[in-house]
XYZ file of N, CA and C in Angstrom:
852
model
N 1.150 -1.161 0.032
C 0.060 0.233 0.124
C 0.702 1.478 0.096
N 0.644 2.317 -0.694
C 1.326 3.082 -0.743
C 0.605 4.786 0.059
N 1.375 4.892 0.971
C 0.669 5.651 2.327
C 1.098 7.561 1.469
N 0.497 7.964 2.036
C 0.369 9.479 2.009
C 1.116 10.165 3.071
N 2.454 11.155 2.216
C 3.005 11.610 3.522
C 3.106 13.316 3.559
N 2.889 13.686 4.834
C 2.899 14.983 5.047
C 3.762 15.848 4.699
N 3.915 16.920 3.971
C 4.898 17.687 3.891
C 4.198 19.309 3.979
N 4.928 19.491 4.985
C 4.498 21.362 4.924
C 3.351 21.706 4.583
N 2.547 20.746 5.454
C 0.792 21.046 5.321
C 0.213 20.586 4.074
N 0.754 19.774 3.399
C 0.359 19.395 1.980
C 0.649 17.288 1.967
N -0.363 16.926 1.836
C -0.528 15.157 1.565
C 0.248 15.111 0.325
N 1.235 13.860 -0.045
C 1.208 13.521 -0.928
C 1.296 12.395 -1.190
N 1.056 11.260 -2.073
C 1.614 10.062 -2.545
C 2.955 9.883 -2.348
N 3.262 8.236 -1.558
C 4.565 8.311 -1.671
C 5.603 8.287 -2.458
N 5.214 7.920 -3.810
C 6.118 7.989 -4.715
C 6.480 9.670 -5.067
N 5.354 10.123 -4.967
C 5.749 11.918 -5.088
C 6.003 12.938 -3.976
N 6.324 12.104 -3.234
C 6.554 12.887 -1.680
C 7.991 13.358 -1.911
N 8.573 14.593 -2.204
C 9.924 14.610 -2.528
C 10.169 16.151 -1.981
N 11.517 16.307 -1.667
C 12.156 17.603 -1.166
C 13.245 17.990 -1.946
N 13.509 19.399 -2.072
C 14.791 19.522 -2.765
C 16.198 19.164 -2.407
N 16.938 18.905 -3.345
C 18.540 18.550 -3.058
C 18.854 19.633 -2.293
N 18.418 20.708 -1.816
C 19.335 21.796 -1.537
C 18.497 22.113 0.411
N 17.681 21.040 0.240
C 17.175 21.108 1.626
C 18.667 20.598 2.941
N 18.857 21.702 4.169
C 19.676 21.298 4.697
C 19.686 20.027 5.643
N 18.743 19.598 5.654
C 18.875 18.205 6.323
C 19.468 17.302 5.285
N 19.128 17.426 3.995
C 19.779 16.374 3.428
C 21.546 16.710 3.193
N 21.771 17.722 3.003
C 22.982 18.313 2.803
C 23.804 18.068 3.983
N 23.521 18.585 5.225
C 24.224 18.535 6.117
C 23.976 17.778 7.648
N 22.419 17.178 7.348
C 22.408 16.488 8.744
C 21.309 17.933 9.746
N 21.048 18.491 9.187
C 20.604 19.972 10.149
C 18.937 20.003 10.580
N 18.987 19.190 11.463
C 17.600 19.112 11.663
C 17.130 17.890 12.581
N 15.942 17.910 13.027
C 15.732 17.293 14.094
C 14.481 16.262 13.853
N 14.362 15.191 14.843
C 13.558 13.652 14.532
C 12.727 13.311 15.550
N 11.712 12.984 15.482
C 11.018 12.086 16.384
C 10.406 10.822 15.735
N 10.491 9.681 16.668
C 9.744 8.120 16.194
C 8.997 7.631 17.021
N 7.743 7.958 16.382
C 6.439 7.366 17.378
C 5.806 6.182 16.893
N 5.127 5.840 17.516
C 3.905 4.711 17.578
C 2.792 5.088 18.086
N 1.759 4.438 17.215
C 0.291 4.631 17.439
C 0.010 3.081 17.972
N -1.297 3.376 19.046
C -1.913 1.837 19.111
C -3.095 2.098 19.330
N -4.100 1.338 18.469
C -5.246 1.393 18.134
C -6.067 2.943 18.188
N -5.069 3.677 17.382
C -5.339 5.068 16.814
C -4.758 6.118 17.715
N -3.857 6.121 18.870
C -4.105 6.794 19.744
C -2.190 6.987 19.613
N -1.623 7.902 19.553
C -0.325 7.696 19.473
C 0.612 7.661 20.826
N 1.405 6.724 21.162
C 1.618 6.601 22.504
C 2.453 7.599 22.766
N 2.080 8.294 23.921
C 3.010 9.525 24.850
C 3.158 10.335 24.046
N 2.352 11.066 23.169
C 2.059 12.078 22.344
C 2.850 13.075 22.545
N 2.333 13.875 23.847
C 2.869 15.424 24.024
C 4.170 14.916 24.577
N 4.812 14.090 24.952
C 5.960 13.710 25.184
C 7.051 14.155 24.253
N 7.042 13.396 23.162
C 7.711 13.402 22.166
C 7.247 14.642 21.310
N 6.072 15.021 21.416
C 6.184 16.334 20.624
C 7.298 17.527 21.368
N 7.027 17.280 22.866
C 7.994 18.271 23.425
C 9.275 17.902 23.088
N 9.442 16.726 23.082
C 11.462 16.496 22.971
C 11.310 17.163 21.572
N 10.827 16.900 20.620
C 11.152 17.557 19.853
C 11.154 18.786 19.394
N 10.397 19.583 20.111
C 10.645 21.217 20.045
C 11.872 21.827 21.082
N 11.972 20.958 22.146
C 13.409 21.283 23.154
C 14.421 20.723 22.061
N 14.503 19.637 21.244
C 15.862 19.262 19.937
C 15.667 20.708 19.416
N 14.461 21.108 18.671
C 14.948 22.236 18.053
C 15.374 23.332 18.476
N 14.822 23.853 19.793
C 15.190 24.889 20.247
C 16.796 24.769 20.821
N 17.164 23.727 21.205
C 18.893 23.298 21.084
C 19.268 23.838 19.868
N 18.941 23.839 18.730
C 20.162 23.709 17.612
C 19.442 25.034 17.209
N 18.656 25.710 17.618
C 18.016 27.306 17.187
C 17.393 27.094 15.941
N 16.547 26.075 15.704
C 15.857 26.134 14.877
C 14.004 26.518 15.247
N 13.486 27.097 14.176
C 11.800 27.656 14.792
C 10.972 26.617 13.946
N 10.431 25.855 14.837
C 9.116 25.095 13.543
C 8.222 25.941 13.500
N 7.831 26.159 12.235
C 6.857 27.367 11.819
C 5.512 26.482 12.329
N 5.199 26.249 13.080
C 3.503 25.547 13.940
C 3.640 24.977 15.080
N 2.776 25.477 16.060
C 2.395 25.156 17.524
C 2.768 23.592 17.927
N 2.996 23.434 18.990
C 2.943 22.116 19.055
C 1.567 21.416 19.190
N 0.390 22.227 19.158
C -0.527 21.687 19.238
C -0.904 21.200 17.501
N -0.614 22.544 16.916
C -0.936 22.087 15.455
C -0.023 20.891 14.447
N 1.100 20.775 15.286
C 1.709 19.112 15.033
C 1.275 18.228 15.617
N 0.697 18.055 16.724
C 0.024 17.016 17.268
C -1.109 16.746 16.331
N -2.049 18.018 15.668
C -2.752 17.391 14.792
C -2.513 17.004 13.631
N -1.535 17.294 12.959
C -1.136 17.067 11.955
C -0.418 15.508 11.624
N 0.380 15.175 12.950
C 0.272 13.829 13.269
C -0.946 13.049 13.067
N -2.049 13.589 13.657
C -3.495 12.693 13.578
C -3.818 12.736 12.318
N -3.964 13.586 11.554
C -4.462 13.692 10.638
C -3.891 13.064 9.519
N -2.305 12.570 9.532
C -1.581 12.146 8.960
C -2.214 10.473 9.014
N -2.072 10.030 10.292
C -2.551 8.564 10.800
C -3.823 8.522 10.032
N -4.794 9.480 10.033
C -6.217 9.329 9.784
C -6.368 9.106 8.113
N -5.667 9.890 7.287
C -5.894 9.879 5.948
C -5.240 8.772 5.557
N -4.403 8.059 5.999
C -3.957 6.507 6.107
C -4.372 5.621 6.152
N -5.439 5.961 7.418
C -6.433 4.938 7.704
C -5.584 3.993 8.377
N -4.821 4.330 9.326
C -3.949 4.032 10.429
C -4.102 3.820 11.798
N -4.318 2.731 12.769
C -4.076 2.676 13.901
C -2.957 2.345 14.590
N -2.477 1.157 14.128
C -1.264 0.576 14.852
C -0.187 0.954 14.001
N 0.557 1.802 13.838
C 1.534 2.539 13.254
C 2.826 3.010 13.685
N 3.737 3.107 12.790
C 5.077 3.950 13.435
C 4.992 5.332 12.351
N 5.295 5.935 13.484
C 5.452 7.380 12.600
C 6.982 8.251 12.665
N 7.107 8.551 11.719
C 8.103 9.249 11.628
C 8.166 11.039 11.485
N 8.579 11.367 12.311
C 8.126 12.948 12.417
C 9.729 13.869 12.024
N 9.968 14.545 10.701
C 11.100 15.088 10.509
C 10.951 16.886 10.873
N 11.706 17.211 11.343
C 12.255 18.936 10.710
C 13.280 18.889 10.388
N 13.200 19.977 9.200
C 14.847 19.812 8.950
C 14.955 21.617 8.767
N 16.047 22.006 8.592
C 16.296 23.056 8.712
C 15.592 23.910 7.399
N 15.584 23.319 6.519
C 14.673 23.509 4.814
C 15.659 23.961 3.589
N 15.077 24.631 2.894
C 15.651 24.767 1.646
C 16.382 26.041 1.991
N 17.768 26.204 1.780
C 18.590 27.255 1.433
C 19.809 26.953 0.430
N 20.808 27.597 0.428
C 22.165 27.729 -0.794
C 22.590 26.646 0.289
N 24.164 26.804 -0.783
C 25.223 25.707 -0.679
C 26.098 26.512 0.605
N 26.601 25.619 1.909
C 27.035 26.465 2.801
C 26.189 26.068 3.842
N 26.926 25.797 5.171
C 26.405 25.171 6.521
C 25.389 26.333 7.141
N 25.793 27.872 6.854
C 25.266 28.622 7.213
C 23.637 28.554 7.726
N 23.029 28.376 8.950
C 21.455 28.098 9.202
C 20.560 29.268 8.276
N 21.394 30.396 8.700
C 20.712 31.790 8.342
C 20.100 31.777 6.459
N 20.535 30.687 5.618
C 20.389 30.784 4.661
C 18.957 29.846 4.348
N 18.562 29.353 5.392
C 17.231 28.428 5.381
C 16.458 29.667 5.832
N 15.468 30.246 5.412
C 14.605 31.107 5.726
C 13.334 29.995 6.480
N 12.807 29.027 6.492
C 11.914 28.600 6.625
C 11.767 26.777 6.782
N 11.598 26.226 8.139
C 12.040 25.241 8.279
C 10.804 23.946 7.863
N 11.716 22.876 7.360
C 10.517 21.868 6.715
C 10.156 21.020 7.637
N 8.903 20.801 7.667
C 8.188 19.299 8.409
C 7.742 18.581 7.548
N 7.889 17.200 7.985
C 7.792 16.062 6.828
C 7.117 15.153 8.244
N 5.858 14.518 8.044
C 5.368 13.345 8.749
C 4.724 12.174 8.003
N 5.944 10.660 8.110
C 5.466 9.879 7.188
C 4.971 8.712 8.706
N 4.110 8.249 7.904
C 3.461 6.951 8.938
C 3.279 5.522 7.729
N 3.520 4.660 8.721
C 4.083 3.516 7.895
C 3.991 2.075 9.005
N 3.977 1.122 8.367
C 4.072 -0.161 9.367
C 5.909 -0.069 9.488
N 6.178 -0.947 10.549
C 7.555 -0.799 11.050
C 7.624 -2.183 11.395
N 8.605 -3.312 11.202
C 8.912 -4.497 11.888
C 10.661 -4.409 12.293
N 11.052 -3.799 13.180
C 12.609 -4.138 13.543
C 13.506 -4.980 13.250
N 12.509 -6.148 14.196
C 13.384 -7.127 14.563
C 12.275 -8.338 14.227
N 12.864 -9.592 13.506
C 11.893 -10.898 13.292
C 11.276 -11.492 14.778
N 9.964 -11.785 14.725
C 9.189 -12.109 15.717
C 10.006 -12.953 16.634
N 10.816 -14.131 15.987
C 11.599 -14.978 17.020
C 12.639 -14.722 18.095
N 13.287 -13.119 17.710
C 13.958 -12.630 18.310
C 13.202 -11.967 19.484
N 11.887 -11.467 19.491
C 11.197 -10.902 20.820
C 10.946 -12.435 21.703
N 10.978 -13.495 21.068
C 10.813 -14.412 21.879
C 11.869 -15.424 22.857
N 13.003 -15.456 21.576
C 14.203 -16.170 21.880
C 15.479 -15.112 22.072
N 15.104 -13.666 22.662
C 16.551 -12.740 23.091
C 17.066 -12.857 21.504
N 17.792 -11.301 21.230
C 19.017 -11.224 20.082
C 19.877 -11.165 21.086
N 21.112 -10.805 20.015
C 22.659 -11.023 20.426
C 22.981 -10.088 20.145
N 23.886 -9.181 21.178
C 24.094 -7.672 20.471
C 26.033 -7.909 20.764
N 26.450 -6.936 19.935
C 28.017 -6.715 20.312
C 28.568 -5.427 20.441
N 29.947 -5.369 21.043
C 30.021 -4.055 21.474
C 30.764 -3.496 20.690
N 30.724 -1.906 19.767
C 31.389 -1.581 18.986
C 32.592 -0.795 19.669
N 33.351 -0.694 19.066
C 34.685 -0.098 19.090
C 34.261 1.996 18.731
N 33.307 1.670 17.946
C 32.922 3.742 17.831
C 32.233 4.074 19.086
N 32.762 4.859 19.560
C 32.146 5.428 20.946
C 30.718 6.290 20.636
N 29.803 6.770 21.960
C 28.995 7.560 21.397
C 29.654 9.056 21.370
N 29.062 10.051 20.498
C 29.434 10.986 20.978
C 29.504 11.509 21.921
N 30.453 12.510 22.168
C 30.909 13.049 23.865
C 29.964 14.386 23.897
N 29.024 14.244 25.386
C 27.907 15.133 25.330
C 28.822 16.612 25.583
N 29.616 16.863 25.628
C 30.410 18.054 25.370
C 30.914 18.501 24.014
N 30.552 17.636 22.920
C 30.475 17.756 21.666
C 29.317 18.080 20.875
N 28.213 17.091 21.483
C 26.731 17.188 21.031
C 26.281 16.347 21.953
N 25.360 17.340 22.238
C 24.029 16.735 23.449
C 23.541 15.479 22.885
N 23.677 14.504 23.661
C 22.727 13.269 23.223
C 21.168 13.429 23.592
N 20.950 14.532 23.999
C 19.312 14.692 24.116
C 18.671 15.673 23.197
N 19.504 16.142 22.094
C 19.430 16.377 20.516
C 18.932 15.333 19.657
N 17.781 14.884 19.925
C 17.592 13.838 18.362
C 17.621 14.370 17.198
N 18.912 14.282 16.296
C 19.277 15.374 15.051
C 19.082 14.055 14.294
N 19.232 15.024 12.908
C 19.176 14.060 11.555
C 20.428 13.338 11.422
N 21.515 13.778 12.171
C 22.774 12.899 12.058
C 23.068 12.275 12.576
N 22.794 10.640 12.065
C 22.945 9.592 12.946
C 23.980 8.795 12.285
N 25.371 9.525 11.712
C 26.556 8.490 11.329
C 27.136 8.065 12.541
N 27.178 8.594 13.619
C 28.099 7.927 14.828
C 27.252 6.797 14.714
N 25.902 6.568 15.246
C 25.306 5.354 15.230
C 25.495 4.235 14.244
N 25.249 4.709 13.182
C 25.713 4.140 11.746
C 26.636 3.110 11.649
N 27.960 3.724 12.091
C 29.211 3.484 12.137
C 29.074 2.014 13.113
N 28.317 2.532 14.265
C 28.445 1.619 15.299
C 27.727 0.373 14.616
N 26.343 0.883 13.995
C 25.405 -0.295 13.854
C 26.278 -1.674 12.897
N 27.263 -1.040 11.323
C 27.895 -1.651 10.958
C 28.834 -2.658 11.743
N 29.275 -1.983 12.547
C 29.938 -3.095 13.628
C 29.372 -4.157 14.182
N 28.030 -4.144 14.851
C 27.394 -4.685 15.136
C 26.812 -5.901 13.866
N 26.608 -5.429 12.629
C 26.193 -6.198 11.535
C 27.388 -6.912 11.252
N 28.492 -6.050 11.112
C 29.865 -7.210 10.636
C 29.848 -8.680 11.785
N 29.966 -8.182 12.717
C 29.782 -9.183 14.289
C 28.444 -10.291 14.067
N 27.745 -9.690 13.159
C 26.637 -11.056 13.068
C 25.708 -10.880 13.881
N 25.380 -9.618 14.508
C 24.123 -9.362 15.281
C 23.514 -7.594 14.859
N 22.470 -8.387 15.264
C 21.224 -7.112 15.108
C 21.675 -5.660 15.748
N 21.851 -5.550 16.390
C 22.222 -4.568 17.137
C 23.629 -4.415 17.839
N 24.179 -3.397 18.159
C 25.552 -2.856 18.968
C 25.277 -1.971 19.931
N 26.398 -2.282 20.992
C 26.631 -1.923 22.574
C 27.403 -0.468 22.399
N 26.916 0.611 22.093
C 27.751 1.820 22.505
C 28.327 2.226 24.017
N 29.872 2.352 23.825
C 29.814 3.035 25.254
C 30.811 4.254 24.988
N 30.615 5.354 26.248
C 31.090 6.268 26.377
C 32.670 6.897 25.890
N 32.772 7.928 26.247
C 34.616 8.239 26.273
C 35.154 7.710 27.430
N 34.520 7.537 28.411
C 34.630 7.329 29.454
C 35.156 5.563 29.607
N 34.024 4.504 28.583
C 34.094 3.556 28.733
C 33.038 2.656 29.203
N 32.030 3.546 29.773
C 30.917 3.403 30.354
C 29.852 2.563 29.306
N 29.012 1.983 29.934
C 27.934 1.386 28.950
C 26.971 3.110 28.656
N 26.526 3.120 27.403
C 25.950 4.561 27.005
C 24.535 3.751 26.595
N 24.062 3.348 25.402
C 23.022 2.941 24.794
C 23.829 2.036 23.572
N 22.709 1.532 22.612
C 22.502 0.488 21.732
C 22.429 1.768 20.878
N 22.236 1.298 19.316
C 22.722 2.260 18.179
C 21.058 2.712 17.932
N 20.317 2.606 18.404
C 18.757 2.671 17.846
C 18.042 2.337 19.415
N 18.161 2.107 20.348
C 17.427 1.579 21.800
C 18.238 1.876 23.002
N 17.371 1.988 23.715
C 18.268 2.166 25.247
C 18.278 0.761 25.764
N 19.400 0.461 26.952
C 19.500 -0.919 27.118
C 19.410 -0.762 28.810
N 18.834 -1.903 29.379
C 18.695 -2.179 31.220
C 19.108 -3.726 31.235
N 19.386 -3.651 32.260
C 19.929 -5.167 32.459
C 18.928 -5.359 34.243
N 19.246 -6.523 34.334
C 18.815 -7.045 36.029
C 19.558 -7.738 36.665
N 20.137 -7.318 37.586
C 20.893 -7.714 38.447
C 20.506 -8.000 39.984
N 20.272 -9.602 40.015
C 19.842 -9.716 41.728
C 18.688 -8.988 41.792
N 17.416 -9.217 40.993
C 16.403 -8.523 41.106
C 16.007 -7.212 40.883
N 17.216 -6.401 40.989
C 16.928 -4.777 40.606
C 17.340 -4.620 38.953
N 16.254 -3.520 38.508
C 16.254 -3.203 37.121
C 17.148 -2.111 37.266
N 18.536 -2.049 36.129
C 19.558 -1.072 36.118
C 19.477 -0.145 34.594
N 19.837 0.845 34.791
C 19.611 1.035 33.001
C 21.066 2.659 33.311
N 21.579 2.750 31.853
C 22.502 4.006 32.336
C 21.640 5.452 32.760
N 22.366 5.974 33.561
C 21.746 6.993 34.038
C 21.734 8.408 32.887
N 20.876 9.617 32.742
C 21.481 10.474 31.567
C 22.838 11.203 31.671
N 23.624 11.025 32.625
C 24.616 11.651 32.724
C 25.862 10.664 31.912
N 25.258 9.528 31.758
C 26.287 8.836 30.846
C 26.296 9.002 29.458
N 25.328 10.043 28.851
C 25.594 10.580 27.907
C 24.236 9.667 26.714
N 22.987 9.897 27.037
C 22.113 8.676 26.573
C 21.338 9.783 26.059
N 20.615 9.195 25.280
C 19.117 9.983 24.920
C 17.853 9.212 25.760
N 17.822 10.042 26.131
C 16.307 9.810 27.392
C 15.073 9.120 26.687
N 15.077 8.010 26.330
C 13.778 7.272 25.324
C 12.417 7.725 25.957
N 11.816 7.597 25.127
C 10.274 7.794 26.105
C 10.054 6.176 26.281
N 9.872 5.278 25.336
C 9.979 3.759 25.918
C 10.732 3.703 27.422
N 11.884 4.120 26.996
C 12.572 3.914 28.357
C 11.770 4.296 29.496
N 11.596 5.520 29.445
C 10.797 5.925 30.485
C 9.226 5.613 31.036
N 8.636 4.683 30.036
C 7.518 3.919 30.267
C 7.742 2.871 30.844
N 9.121 2.266 30.600
C 9.126 0.771 31.096
C 9.711 1.395 33.042
N 10.785 2.510 33.118
C 10.660 2.817 34.354
C 9.674 3.198 35.157
N 9.092 3.815 34.576
C 7.123 3.990 35.390
C 7.009 2.862 35.972
N 6.459 1.689 34.623
C 6.121 0.682 34.981
C 6.490 -0.747 36.280
N 8.074 -0.164 36.066
C 8.764 -1.270 36.917
C 8.479 -0.595 38.054
N 8.376 0.752 38.678
C 8.386 1.545 39.928
C 6.477 1.146 40.234
N 5.768 1.535 39.136
C 4.220 1.447 39.832
C 4.222 -0.256 39.805
N 4.847 -1.152 39.705
C 4.524 -2.729 39.811
C 5.633 -3.395 40.867
N 6.396 -2.409 41.510
C 6.900 -2.773 42.587
C 8.568 -3.452 42.093
N 9.009 -3.262 41.140
C 10.192 -3.779 40.646
C 11.374 -2.888 41.070
N 12.387 -3.068 41.891
C 13.258 -2.192 41.979
C 14.233 -1.577 40.888
N 14.443 -0.374 41.016
C 15.189 0.073 39.608
C 16.028 1.107 39.946
N 16.940 1.598 39.316
C 17.596 2.284 39.118
C 18.472 2.938 38.104
N 18.886 4.115 37.592
C 19.610 4.681 37.016
C 20.881 4.999 37.681
N 21.998 4.100 37.006
C 23.310 4.560 37.396
C 24.385 4.122 36.600
N 25.523 4.230 36.559
C 27.105 4.231 35.869
C 26.866 2.375 35.884
N 27.135 1.701 34.973
C 27.364 0.596 34.298
C 28.347 0.411 33.345
N 29.153 -0.896 33.277
C 30.186 -1.284 32.934
C 29.638 -2.213 31.796
N 30.576 -2.768 30.789
C 30.720 -4.171 29.984
C 30.428 -5.381 31.247
N 31.395 -5.061 32.122
C 31.410 -6.147 33.192
C 30.050 -6.366 33.795
N 29.418 -5.299 34.133
C 27.937 -5.389 34.683
C 26.774 -5.890 33.384
N 26.886 -5.990 31.952
C 26.365 -6.598 31.533
C 26.729 -7.734 31.027
N 28.096 -8.231 31.162
C 28.822 -9.892 31.130
C 28.023 -10.630 32.518
N 27.587 -9.771 33.702
C 27.597 -10.737 34.524
C 25.597 -10.767 35.095
N 25.348 -9.829 34.024
C 23.866 -9.299 34.487
C 23.129 -10.877 34.429
N 21.766 -10.833 35.216
C 20.740 -11.787 35.220
C 20.044 -11.808 33.917
N 19.619 -10.606 33.330
C 19.085 -10.147 32.208
C 19.484 -9.226 31.460
N 19.021 -8.964 30.775
C 19.255 -7.844 29.536
C 17.885 -7.784 28.257
N 17.593 -6.339 28.300
C 16.942 -5.994 27.203
C 16.565 -4.672 26.741
N 16.547 -4.074 25.593
C 16.410 -2.741 24.904
C 15.145 -2.603 25.059
N 15.361 -1.011 24.707
C 13.567 -0.318 24.840
C 13.891 0.630 23.384
N 12.843 0.743 22.849
C 12.705 1.978 21.720
C 11.483 2.175 21.349
N 10.977 3.151 20.451
C 9.691 3.317 20.299
C 9.363 2.228 18.847
N 10.663 2.027 17.785
C 10.401 0.932 17.055
C 10.453 -0.509 17.421
N 11.488 -0.303 18.532
C 11.772 -2.190 19.007
C 10.850 -2.210 19.879
N 10.186 -1.455 20.758
C 9.347 -1.507 21.883
C 9.984 -2.254 23.063
N 10.220 -3.416 23.394
C 10.819 -4.002 24.085
C 11.304 -5.385 23.895
N 12.623 -5.648 23.635
C 13.121 -6.888 23.347
C 14.249 -7.326 23.839
N 14.055 -8.712 24.429
C 15.118 -9.251 25.088
C 16.677 -9.328 24.516
N 17.668 -9.514 25.377
C 18.874 -9.629 24.906
C 19.406 -11.139 25.753
N 19.955 -11.747 24.918
C 20.080 -13.314 25.569
C 22.050 -13.138 25.327
N 22.783 -12.316 24.738
C 24.147 -12.707 24.293
C 24.675 -11.276 24.143
N 25.646 -11.276 24.305
C 26.496 -10.008 24.352
C 28.255 -10.449 24.275
N 28.722 -9.949 22.805
C 29.878 -10.186 22.448
C 29.962 -11.993 22.932
N 29.362 -12.692 22.288
C 29.486 -14.257 22.043
C 29.179 -15.101 23.606
N 29.155 -14.126 24.635
C 28.677 -14.287 26.173
C 27.202 -14.644 26.216
N 26.633 -15.801 26.440
C 25.115 -15.903 27.225
C 25.096 -14.767 28.565
N 23.746 -13.957 28.524
C 23.318 -13.433 29.460
C 22.482 -14.535 30.177
N 23.004 -14.906 31.731
C 22.190 -15.334 32.443
C 22.163 -16.946 31.998
N 20.940 -17.187 31.791
C 21.068 -18.962 31.285
C 20.820 -18.998 29.722
N 21.018 -17.875 29.114
C 20.660 -17.526 27.740
C 19.201 -17.465 27.042
N 18.388 -17.261 28.194
C 16.938 -17.382 27.879
C 16.280 -15.875 28.098
N 15.180 -15.417 27.725
C 14.828 -14.167 28.534
C 14.239 -14.380 29.572
N 14.255 -13.193 31.122
C 14.224 -13.723 32.399
C 12.987 -13.365 32.412
N 12.530 -13.435 33.719
C 11.411 -13.228 34.213
C 10.907 -11.824 34.602
N 11.558 -11.295 34.883
C 11.405 -9.712 35.362
C 11.329 -9.004 33.504
N 12.183 -9.122 32.441
C 11.437 -8.863 31.356
C 10.486 -9.679 30.741
N 10.236 -10.678 31.066
C 9.057 -11.374 30.276
C 7.748 -10.374 31.108
N 7.782 -9.971 32.006
C 6.904 -9.507 32.743
C 6.623 -8.181 32.559
N 7.853 -7.261 32.796
C 7.688 -6.044 31.826
C 7.398 -6.023 30.220
N 7.374 -6.678 29.951
C 6.920 -7.308 28.315
C 5.385 -7.030 28.213
N 4.774 -7.965 29.468
C 3.637 -8.578 29.035
C 3.093 -6.673 29.990
N 3.495 -6.059 30.833
C 2.822 -5.221 31.579
C 2.608 -3.856 30.094
N 3.742 -4.140 29.312
C 3.743 -2.974 28.526
C 3.128 -2.918 27.303
N 2.555 -4.243 26.945
C 1.430 -4.842 26.282
C -0.048 -4.193 26.287
N 0.023 -4.610 27.959
C -1.350 -4.079 28.531
C -1.673 -2.831 28.316
N -0.326 -1.901 28.476
C -0.319 -0.426 28.470
C -0.526 0.260 27.216
N -0.568 -0.925 26.108
C -0.902 -0.062 24.957
C -2.041 -0.312 24.436
N -2.253 -1.501 25.201
C -3.800 -2.129 24.606
C -5.006 -1.465 24.312
């Protein structure tokens, strides 16, 4: 099926949804984005996603030419025109069309693009049996260089780490920060379980504070699962009882192997399975 794409207030068939080659999002990765999910016709944590988008834009001095309320309506309208209730949403705001050269002032108006489609990040058997990940030598961009809280269009850092994972025969790769601490995976946040406690890297480690990550922490606290945001090392992951990843596209997926080492007994653990069940109830 060919879905319609929203571009600056108009809808275009997927085949005709085009942008200028002079758009600075294409030329320089100058822009921000959000990846969201809708379940039963409702965008999951819609306001949180839109709020993060506008904060990312503000951080790079990018003015979005519509209010947050108008943006939310545009997302809902795009889902509606495509007849989608359960979907993946990619919302992109680029610096817009300008002249050659990185000067943002050469782009008079930002460009807003909303794509609604289906996504299957991993095959179903990996959700049932767990996936293997590998540690990448590519480190996460230091926060002193580019804040990880900005969800920018420039994903080359993540892509280089992703390539390392794929070359190691893994679907995902673990990224460390410049201090050698566990940061996040190329597209997902990471959690481990040690002695019944849920652990995940703290924001100070240089992570993007994922919306699904926040939902999982909320679920754990609501259901009496001890949880803590802290500094983790690869050693902590190696000796963990359980491990899983979270993200808007991935949702919650178990990890049962890292760097060819089994995690726990090599199967998705009980706390992971409980949180997956609770998440499914949340989005039902």
